[in-house]
């Protein structure tokens, strides 16, 4: 036994198990997120449960767990959690049922899931379909046709509300500001009159649109569907309120996959519903991408510039060495400190001054003097510029100095050498740096929280209204979406799958970016290690 | 062209580096004004010697109009033109003279004490309006609302407080030393003004010595009187119709009390005496859990050279002014125990009054000179002592470190001690490092010394990938997945600590019993897979044993056992969760740097050691590890720096309560999470905003120092390697 310890083998095994644990943690985390993140959109079967006391419940299975007891040895009894939906009827989405109370479980073929625009899912059986007062033949196809038609109208309504009316609102608001500007500057009665007239004409146009909207709405309202709950009660739902209806118990694998893909599509490309807990996260994806883009636009060129200076122009000495260490360490300064700087300097300092000089008529409502995508991007650019400098310098120093000497010896100027010889040689390394910067920027949340991210942005930072890019607007972000929906949402239980899915998406993006960076770097190392000697 | 290029690159490069370094400077500058001295200047002196004595003054919130109460009435003065705009002599005076006056902290209720013992309860109003050009116009108005016959003698000192609803309380001290308390109560009728009843109580006989000064709380519940023997008597007033109950009295000094006033909030009492001493007294619970409170001297401020004659509290914060017979005016802050300045003046101070926004004050001398001072003191409550030391706040039984930046009421005092936050930061970091350091260093040793190059080529990028995981994901999983999971399986999680090593060692032993031929034929990467399997088994084993151990050792429920035996509450989001999640974030950083340091130890050292007969393990631990130890130190430092600044994980995986407690089973609040939580609500350039920036400076300084240290050590190590 003593020999066994002496060989050191158990210690080696211990160190090995530490590494194994690290790897297990990574794999376990990815697996956990994959498991929770991919399953949410799968249309699982609808269970109808009859309890021993005669009560009934119907919905989709959510969870199953051992009934907890006061001393944790386990009761051997299980309970299931069913998403019964129908929040407007039952008051809550979920119901715990002890398995011992269940008399029978079956999967009714006609059970329908209605995904609604409000109030979450509805589970039931179709009783009757109506168009106005006329009862339609009770078929699935008729309902789908109605759904298609109302969806189209719904889109129209959205378009009018968002584009046409939004446009009018902006016109009226800009007129109001113009009027205020004139009033602040002394005021010319004629001009004010003209503005009033103009704004009146907009109001008239607005009323016309409102009429149109009302017509569309009432046209949509005539389609209704009577739905029987499992308890026998019948409720009427306007077809216009339904996003999607399907009968999972009748769907085969293929059909379910269809619904699955449709829901993923909705998740990626649609706007959120029900305060982010349902629908899509398109604005968050868009906001993240745009923020990262703006950030790279600022961080990459300046980072390369600084690296070029440090590596090619600065006289190497104690000062440059100190600067190098300082820049290196800046990458380790907490991101929240950068966030504070962004808030104090960009938002309050620069933004406040811009408001004072260019948007004084809108005050006290701040335009640039509040968090926005521009300030958030610049803050993150400051945060990532050290990363860029360090990796660009590394790439530059990997270019062999004899290549430089050769170029100079052939009569090229220093600038020509840099632009034509050094930079192309360092390009792959710089690319790696850019990818790392993007990955770091995409995953950072804390500084954004105080410089312009919101849980729900009314409009994207890019749209069809002049000047097309609205850099002062607040934006949504995948990382903040996770924090907000996971921790501040009123219905955390129902929202959790959504958060897992967002997490999966964010993790996928960041890990893929890093993987690419690592692969590029490894390939480069091989190339240079072959080339230099 | 070449020159232009050089110029652009040099300018750009230096610019980028300077601006990045400028961040520190900016953050520092934002917090610097916290420690600035107040700015005070004499704006104007109004000569009211023809009205001598001036009994009381006050000014509107915009400092546009001042009112001056003198013997025969009240004058309003326009502060911009410096001229009297209106002199009012209320008809209710009927030729009598005003001998005492009192302005309440609300700046509207003013009491006038007359020479026949009558009190006039008045109201001063400042109506704010804007003229056609948008200029502000303040119009004062003055009305007598109530009268009360306190006594037949001339009033020498008067206190008048109104609770803003129905009760007015008047404390009068007459020439002869007679002490009278008057309470008026208005029953609001459904129609009209309702009926007002007045109750008078003569308290002269209840005190020892002669009453000199008094103070009354806004609600009228407590009445305090200071005497010429240096004592303060305290009464409690219940219903208006029942006689006030004398609660207690306490000795301030052996000299006469000459000034008495409440600090904002009506809890702490400022006392000035003939000797010029100024002190603050607070009701403090005599015993923990006991409801009885005794007045105790909490703060002593810088003394005046002569008898204190006037006090005035700020309506904004816990500042107050004191003035004395020799004309010295001093500004103090109660909680931070500061005396900002002592200005010497022209003559004995008659009365003082703070501007409602605390941005100026008026000092009135006995000779009728009214001096207007401008004051800029935006952060009076912050000193190094209040940030880093224990502070005795109102309502606490002893000095403490407290962080509580916002409260429910208007007179809430922000408590900004950084200590709990610094503590929380280090607590979280400590637990994260306890988890991460052994794991990462051991894993690095295995990778550099015992794993095959193939395994190394795969493992390293995977762990590096782990480093790039956004912390918001780790925080989310820790807070919403791990924390609820651990709550029921806490004992199993604790069992991991002994379980994993024991299982691994047993397995290693079993492996050694197998034929060497077989063991050698197993490929290297299979060993790691096998180890992962073993680790998984250990994981399963400890969680399976968890409930058994819990019922054997902790009576079935760990949480209640914890509460019962150590009096520690188990929080769901505790340091165990944070330590794990933050450790997860730190492990790859430490691992990568450690592994680099270990694997770049020159191979001839290893070869020499092995050739001398040392086992691989001995070589690793006695030769490689000591050589690379500076690298491991620098890895630790960098990991530490990362953990100190981590925001999202702590924000999501702890309860964010600023407590001072090392226990692993409850949470904490770190500086970084505190910034994230509070800065969106902190008013720009306010005290909280600046204090948060100060914590940012602290955070940046810590990480910068730690990282620089690590970097320097690493560079030395590189030199060392090149020498060997």
Coordinates of C-alpha atoms in Angstrom, one line a residue, chain B residues 26-419:
Chain B
X26 CA -12.4 60.3 -16.1
X27 CA -13.8 57.8 -13.6
X28 CA -11.5 59.2 -11.0
X29 CA -12.5 62.8 -11.8
X30 CA -16.2 61.9 -11.5
X31 CA -15.7 60.7 -7.9
X32 CA -13.2 63.4 -6.9
X33 CA -15.8 66.2 -6.1
X34 CA -16.9 64.0 -3.1
X35 CA -14.0 65.3 -1.2
X36 CA -14.1 68.9 -2.1
X37 CA -14.4 71.5 0.7
X38 CA -17.7 73.5 0.7
X39 CA -17.7 76.7 -1.1
X40 CA -19.1 79.6 1.0
X41 CA -19.2 83.3 0.1
X42 CA -20.9 86.4 1.6
X43 CA -23.4 87.6 -1.0
X44 CA -24.8 90.7 0.6
X45 CA -25.5 92.3 3.9
X46 CA -28.8 94.0 4.5
X47 CA -28.9 96.7 7.1
X48 CA -32.0 96.3 9.3
X49 CA -30.6 98.2 12.3
X50 CA -33.6 100.5 12.2
X51 CA -35.8 97.4 12.8
X52 CA -33.6 96.1 15.6
X53 CA -34.0 93.4 16.9
X54 CA -34.7 91.2 13.8
X55 CA -36.4 88.1 15.3
X56 CA -36.5 85.7 12.4
X57 CA -35.8 85.5 8.7
X58 CA -36.5 83.1 5.8
X59 CA -36.2 82.8 2.1
X60 CA -38.1 81.1 -0.7
X61 CA -36.6 77.9 -2.4
X62 CA -35.3 80.0 -5.4
X63 CA -33.8 82.6 -3.1
X64 CA -35.7 85.4 -4.8
X65 CA -37.6 86.8 -1.8
X66 CA -36.6 87.1 1.8
X67 CA -38.9 87.8 4.7
X68 CA -37.7 89.5 7.9
X69 CA -39.7 89.5 11.1
X70 CA -39.2 92.4 13.4
X71 CA -40.9 94.0 16.4
X72 CA -43.8 95.6 14.5
X73 CA -44.4 93.3 11.6
X74 CA -42.8 91.6 8.7
X75 CA -40.8 93.0 5.7
X76 CA -40.4 91.3 2.3
X77 CA -37.1 91.9 0.5
X78 CA -36.4 91.3 -3.2
X79 CA -33.0 89.5 -3.2
X80 CA -32.1 90.7 -6.7
X81 CA -32.7 94.4 -6.2
X82 CA -31.9 94.2 -2.5
X83 CA -34.8 96.4 -1.6
X84 CA -37.8 96.1 0.6
X85 CA -40.8 95.5 -1.6
X86 CA -43.5 95.3 1.1
X87 CA -43.9 95.9 4.8
X88 CA -46.8 94.1 6.5
X89 CA -48.1 94.9 9.9
X90 CA -50.9 92.4 10.5
X91 CA -54.1 93.9 11.9
X92 CA -54.2 91.1 14.5
X93 CA -51.2 92.8 16.2
X94 CA -53.4 95.6 17.5
X95 CA -50.4 97.7 18.4
X96 CA -48.7 95.0 20.4
X97 CA -45.1 94.2 19.9
X98 CA -43.5 91.0 18.6
X99 CA -40.9 89.7 21.1
X100 CA -40.1 86.2 19.8
X101 CA -40.6 84.4 16.4
X102 CA -40.1 80.9 15.1
X103 CA -39.8 79.7 11.6
X104 CA -40.6 75.9 11.2
X105 CA -38.4 73.7 8.9
X106 CA -41.3 73.5 6.3
X107 CA -40.6 77.2 5.6
X108 CA -44.4 78.1 5.7
X109 CA -45.4 78.1 9.4
X110 CA -44.2 81.0 11.4
X111 CA -45.0 81.7 15.0
X112 CA -45.0 85.2 16.5
X113 CA -44.8 85.7 20.3
X114 CA -46.2 89.0 21.5
X115 CA -45.4 91.1 24.6
X116 CA -48.8 90.2 26.2
X117 CA -48.2 86.5 26.0
X118 CA -50.2 85.9 22.9
X119 CA -49.0 83.7 20.0
X120 CA -50.0 84.4 16.4
X121 CA -49.7 81.3 14.2
X122 CA -48.9 82.6 10.7
X123 CA -48.4 81.2 7.3
X124 CA -45.9 82.5 4.7
X125 CA -46.4 81.5 1.1
X126 CA -44.3 81.9 -2.0
X127 CA -46.3 81.7 -5.2
X128 CA -44.1 80.9 -8.2
X129 CA -45.3 82.1 -11.6
X130 CA -43.7 82.8 -15.0
X131 CA -44.1 86.0 -17.0
X132 CA -44.5 86.3 -20.7
X133 CA -40.7 86.0 -21.3
X134 CA -40.5 82.9 -19.2
X135 CA -38.9 84.7 -16.3
X136 CA -39.7 83.4 -12.9
X137 CA -41.7 85.6 -10.5
X138 CA -42.0 84.8 -6.9
X139 CA -44.9 86.5 -5.0
X140 CA -44.8 86.3 -1.3
X141 CA -48.0 86.4 0.9
X142 CA -48.5 86.4 4.6
X143 CA -51.5 85.6 6.7
X144 CA -52.3 85.1 10.4
X145 CA -54.1 81.8 10.8
X146 CA -54.6 81.3 14.5
X147 CA -54.1 83.0 17.8
X148 CA -53.4 81.5 21.2
X149 CA -53.3 83.2 24.6
X150 CA -50.4 81.4 26.2
X151 CA -49.8 83.5 29.3
X152 CA -50.1 87.1 30.5
X153 CA -46.4 87.8 30.5
X154 CA -44.1 88.8 27.6
X155 CA -42.9 85.9 25.6
X156 CA -39.1 85.5 25.4
X157 CA -38.8 82.3 23.5
X158 CA -41.2 80.5 21.2
X159 CA -41.4 77.2 19.3
X160 CA -44.3 76.6 16.9
X161 CA -44.7 73.4 14.9
X162 CA -47.7 72.4 12.8
X163 CA -48.1 68.8 11.6
X164 CA -49.6 70.0 8.3
X165 CA -53.0 68.5 9.0
X166 CA -54.8 69.3 12.2
X167 CA -52.4 69.8 15.2
X168 CA -50.4 72.9 16.0
X169 CA -48.0 72.8 19.0
X170 CA -46.6 75.9 20.7
X171 CA -44.0 76.0 23.4
X172 CA -43.6 79.4 25.0
X173 CA -41.1 80.6 27.6
X174 CA -42.0 83.9 29.3
X175 CA -39.8 86.5 30.8
X176 CA -40.2 85.1 34.2
X177 CA -39.3 81.7 33.2
X178 CA -42.8 80.4 32.9
X179 CA -43.0 77.4 30.6
X180 CA -46.3 76.9 28.7
X181 CA -47.3 74.3 26.2
X182 CA -50.3 75.0 23.9
X183 CA -51.9 72.5 21.6
X184 CA -54.5 73.5 19.1
X185 CA -56.5 70.8 17.4
X186 CA -58.8 71.4 14.4
X187 CA -61.6 69.0 13.9
X188 CA -62.2 69.0 10.2
X189 CA -65.9 69.3 9.6
X190 CA -67.5 68.1 6.4
X191 CA -68.3 71.7 5.6
X192 CA -66.2 74.7 6.3
X193 CA -63.2 75.0 8.6
X194 CA -64.4 73.0 11.5
X195 CA -63.9 73.7 15.2
X196 CA -60.5 74.4 16.8
X197 CA -59.9 73.6 20.4
X198 CA -56.9 74.9 22.3
X199 CA -55.4 73.1 25.4
X200 CA -52.8 74.9 27.6
X201 CA -50.5 73.2 30.0
X202 CA -48.2 75.0 32.4
X203 CA -45.0 72.9 32.7
X204 CA -43.0 75.3 34.8
X205 CA -43.2 73.3 38.0
X206 CA -42.2 70.0 36.3
X207 CA -38.6 71.1 35.6
X208 CA -35.6 71.9 37.8
X209 CA -34.1 75.3 37.1
X210 CA -35.3 77.8 34.6
X211 CA -36.3 76.9 31.0
X212 CA -34.2 78.6 28.4
X213 CA -34.9 77.0 25.1
X214 CA -37.2 74.3 23.6
X215 CA -37.7 72.1 20.6
X216 CA -40.9 70.3 19.4
X217 CA -41.2 67.5 16.8
X218 CA -43.3 68.2 13.8
X219 CA -46.1 65.9 14.9
X220 CA -46.1 67.5 18.3
X221 CA -45.5 64.2 20.0
X222 CA -42.3 65.0 21.8
X223 CA -41.5 68.3 23.5
X224 CA -38.0 69.1 24.8
X225 CA -36.8 71.9 27.0
X226 CA -33.3 72.9 27.9
X227 CA -32.6 74.6 31.2
X228 CA -30.0 76.9 32.7
X229 CA -28.7 74.0 34.7
X230 CA -27.6 72.1 31.6
X231 CA -30.3 69.6 31.5
X232 CA -32.9 68.7 28.9
X233 CA -36.4 67.6 29.9
X234 CA -38.5 65.5 27.6
X235 CA -42.3 65.2 27.5
X236 CA -44.5 62.9 25.4
X237 CA -47.8 64.3 24.2
X238 CA -50.7 62.0 23.6
X239 CA -54.1 63.3 23.0
X240 CA -54.4 67.1 23.0
X241 CA -56.8 67.0 25.9
X242 CA -54.6 64.9 28.2
X243 CA -51.7 66.4 30.1
X244 CA -48.2 65.7 28.6
X245 CA -46.2 63.0 30.3
X246 CA -42.7 63.9 31.5
X247 CA -40.6 61.0 30.2
X248 CA -37.1 61.8 31.5
X249 CA -34.4 64.3 31.6
X250 CA -30.7 64.1 30.8
X251 CA -27.7 66.2 31.6
X252 CA -26.0 67.8 28.7
X253 CA -23.3 69.7 30.6
X254 CA -22.9 71.6 33.8
X255 CA -23.6 74.9 31.9
X256 CA -26.8 76.4 30.7
X257 CA -28.3 75.1 27.5
X258 CA -28.7 78.0 25.2
X259 CA -29.8 76.5 21.9
X260 CA -31.8 73.4 21.0
X261 CA -33.0 72.2 17.7
X262 CA -33.9 69.0 15.8
X263 CA -31.9 67.9 12.8
X264 CA -34.0 67.0 9.8
X265 CA -36.2 64.0 10.6
X266 CA -37.0 65.1 14.2
X267 CA -35.0 62.3 15.8
X268 CA -31.6 63.7 16.6
X269 CA -31.2 66.8 18.8
X270 CA -28.6 69.4 18.5
X271 CA -27.7 71.1 21.7
X272 CA -25.5 74.2 22.2
X273 CA -24.5 75.6 25.6
X274 CA -23.0 78.7 27.2
X275 CA -19.5 77.2 26.9
X276 CA -19.9 77.1 23.2
X277 CA -20.1 73.3 22.9
X278 CA -22.2 71.8 20.2
X279 CA -23.3 68.2 20.4
X280 CA -25.8 65.9 18.9
X281 CA -28.0 63.5 21.0
X282 CA -30.0 60.6 19.8
X283 CA -32.6 58.3 21.4
X284 CA -30.9 54.9 21.6
X285 CA -32.3 51.6 22.8
X286 CA -31.0 50.9 26.2
X287 CA -31.0 47.1 25.7
X288 CA -31.4 45.1 22.5
X289 CA -35.0 44.2 22.1
X290 CA -36.1 46.7 24.7
X291 CA -38.3 49.4 23.5
X292 CA -37.2 52.0 26.0
X293 CA -35.0 54.6 24.5
X294 CA -32.6 57.0 26.3
X295 CA -30.9 60.0 24.8
X296 CA -27.2 59.6 24.3
X297 CA -24.5 61.9 23.1
X298 CA -23.6 60.5 19.7
X299 CA -21.6 63.2 18.0
X300 CA -19.5 66.1 19.3
X301 CA -18.7 68.9 16.9
X302 CA -16.1 71.6 17.0
X303 CA -16.9 74.1 19.8
X304 CA -17.5 77.8 19.5
X305 CA -15.4 80.2 21.4
X306 CA -18.4 81.7 23.1
X307 CA -22.0 80.8 24.1
X308 CA -24.1 79.3 21.3
X309 CA -27.1 81.5 20.6
X310 CA -28.7 80.1 17.4
X311 CA -29.1 76.8 15.5
X312 CA -30.6 76.1 12.1
X313 CA -31.1 72.8 10.4
X314 CA -31.1 72.1 6.7
X315 CA -34.4 70.9 5.2
X316 CA -32.4 68.7 2.7
X317 CA -29.9 66.7 4.8
X318 CA -28.3 66.3 8.2
X319 CA -26.4 69.6 8.0
X320 CA -27.0 72.4 10.6
X321 CA -25.6 75.8 11.4
X322 CA -24.6 77.2 14.7
X323 CA -23.9 80.8 15.7
X324 CA -22.6 82.3 18.9
X325 CA -22.4 85.5 20.9
X326 CA -19.0 86.5 19.4
X327 CA -20.5 86.4 15.9
X328 CA -19.0 83.1 14.7
X329 CA -21.1 81.0 12.4
X330 CA -20.2 77.3 11.8
X331 CA -21.6 74.7 9.4
X332 CA -21.7 71.1 10.6
X333 CA -22.8 67.8 9.3
X334 CA -24.2 65.5 12.0
X335 CA -23.5 62.0 10.7
X336 CA -20.1 62.5 9.3
X337 CA -19.2 64.6 12.4
X338 CA -17.7 67.3 10.3
X339 CA -17.5 71.0 11.0
X340 CA -16.9 72.5 7.6
X341 CA -16.0 76.1 8.6
X342 CA -16.3 78.7 11.3
X343 CA -16.8 82.2 9.9
X344 CA -16.3 85.1 12.2
X345 CA -18.9 87.8 11.9
X346 CA -19.8 91.3 13.0
X347 CA -21.6 90.8 16.2
X348 CA -23.6 88.4 18.4
X349 CA -25.8 86.1 16.3
X350 CA -29.5 86.5 16.9
X351 CA -30.8 83.9 14.6
X352 CA -29.8 81.8 11.6
X353 CA -31.8 80.2 8.8
X354 CA -31.0 77.8 6.0
X355 CA -32.3 78.3 2.5
X356 CA -34.8 75.5 1.7
X357 CA -32.5 73.9 -0.9
X358 CA -29.5 74.2 1.5
X359 CA -27.7 76.3 -1.1
X360 CA -27.4 79.4 1.1
X361 CA -28.2 80.7 4.5
X362 CA -29.0 83.9 6.3
X363 CA -27.2 85.1 9.5
X364 CA -28.8 87.8 11.6
X365 CA -26.8 89.7 14.1
X366 CA -28.2 91.3 17.3
X367 CA -27.6 94.7 15.8
X368 CA -29.9 94.0 12.9
X369 CA -27.5 93.1 10.1
X370 CA -28.9 90.3 7.9
X371 CA -26.1 88.7 5.9
X372 CA -26.9 86.4 3.0
X373 CA -24.4 83.7 2.3
X374 CA -24.1 81.5 -0.8
X375 CA -23.2 77.9 -0.1
X376 CA -22.2 75.0 -2.3
X377 CA -21.7 71.8 -0.4
X378 CA -23.2 69.1 -2.6
X379 CA -21.8 66.1 -0.8
X380 CA -21.6 66.9 2.9
X381 CA -22.3 63.4 4.1
X382 CA -19.3 61.8 2.5
X383 CA -15.9 61.6 4.2
X384 CA -13.3 58.8 4.2
X385 CA -14.6 58.0 7.6
X386 CA -18.2 57.5 6.5
X387 CA -17.1 55.4 3.5
X388 CA -14.7 53.1 5.2
X389 CA -15.4 53.4 8.9
X390 CA -18.2 52.6 11.2
X391 CA -20.9 55.2 11.4
X392 CA -23.6 55.6 14.1
X393 CA -26.8 56.3 12.2
X394 CA -30.1 57.3 13.6
X395 CA -32.1 54.4 14.8
X396 CA -29.1 52.1 15.3
X397 CA -27.8 50.9 18.6
X398 CA -24.1 51.2 17.7
X399 CA -21.8 52.4 14.9
X400 CA -22.0 50.0 12.0
X401 CA -20.9 49.5 8.4
X402 CA -24.1 50.0 6.4
X403 CA -24.9 50.3 2.7
X404 CA -28.4 51.5 2.1
X405 CA -28.6 54.1 -0.6
X406 CA -32.4 54.6 -1.0
X407 CA -35.2 54.7 1.5
X408 CA -38.9 55.2 1.5
X409 CA -39.3 58.7 3.1
X410 CA -38.1 62.1 2.1
X411 CA -36.0 62.6 5.2
X412 CA -34.2 59.2 4.7
X413 CA -30.5 59.5 5.1
X414 CA -28.5 57.5 2.6
X415 CA -26.0 55.2 4.3
X416 CA -23.0 54.8 2.0
X417 CA -20.4 52.6 3.6
X418 CA -18.3 50.8 1.0
X419 CA -17.1 48.2 3.5

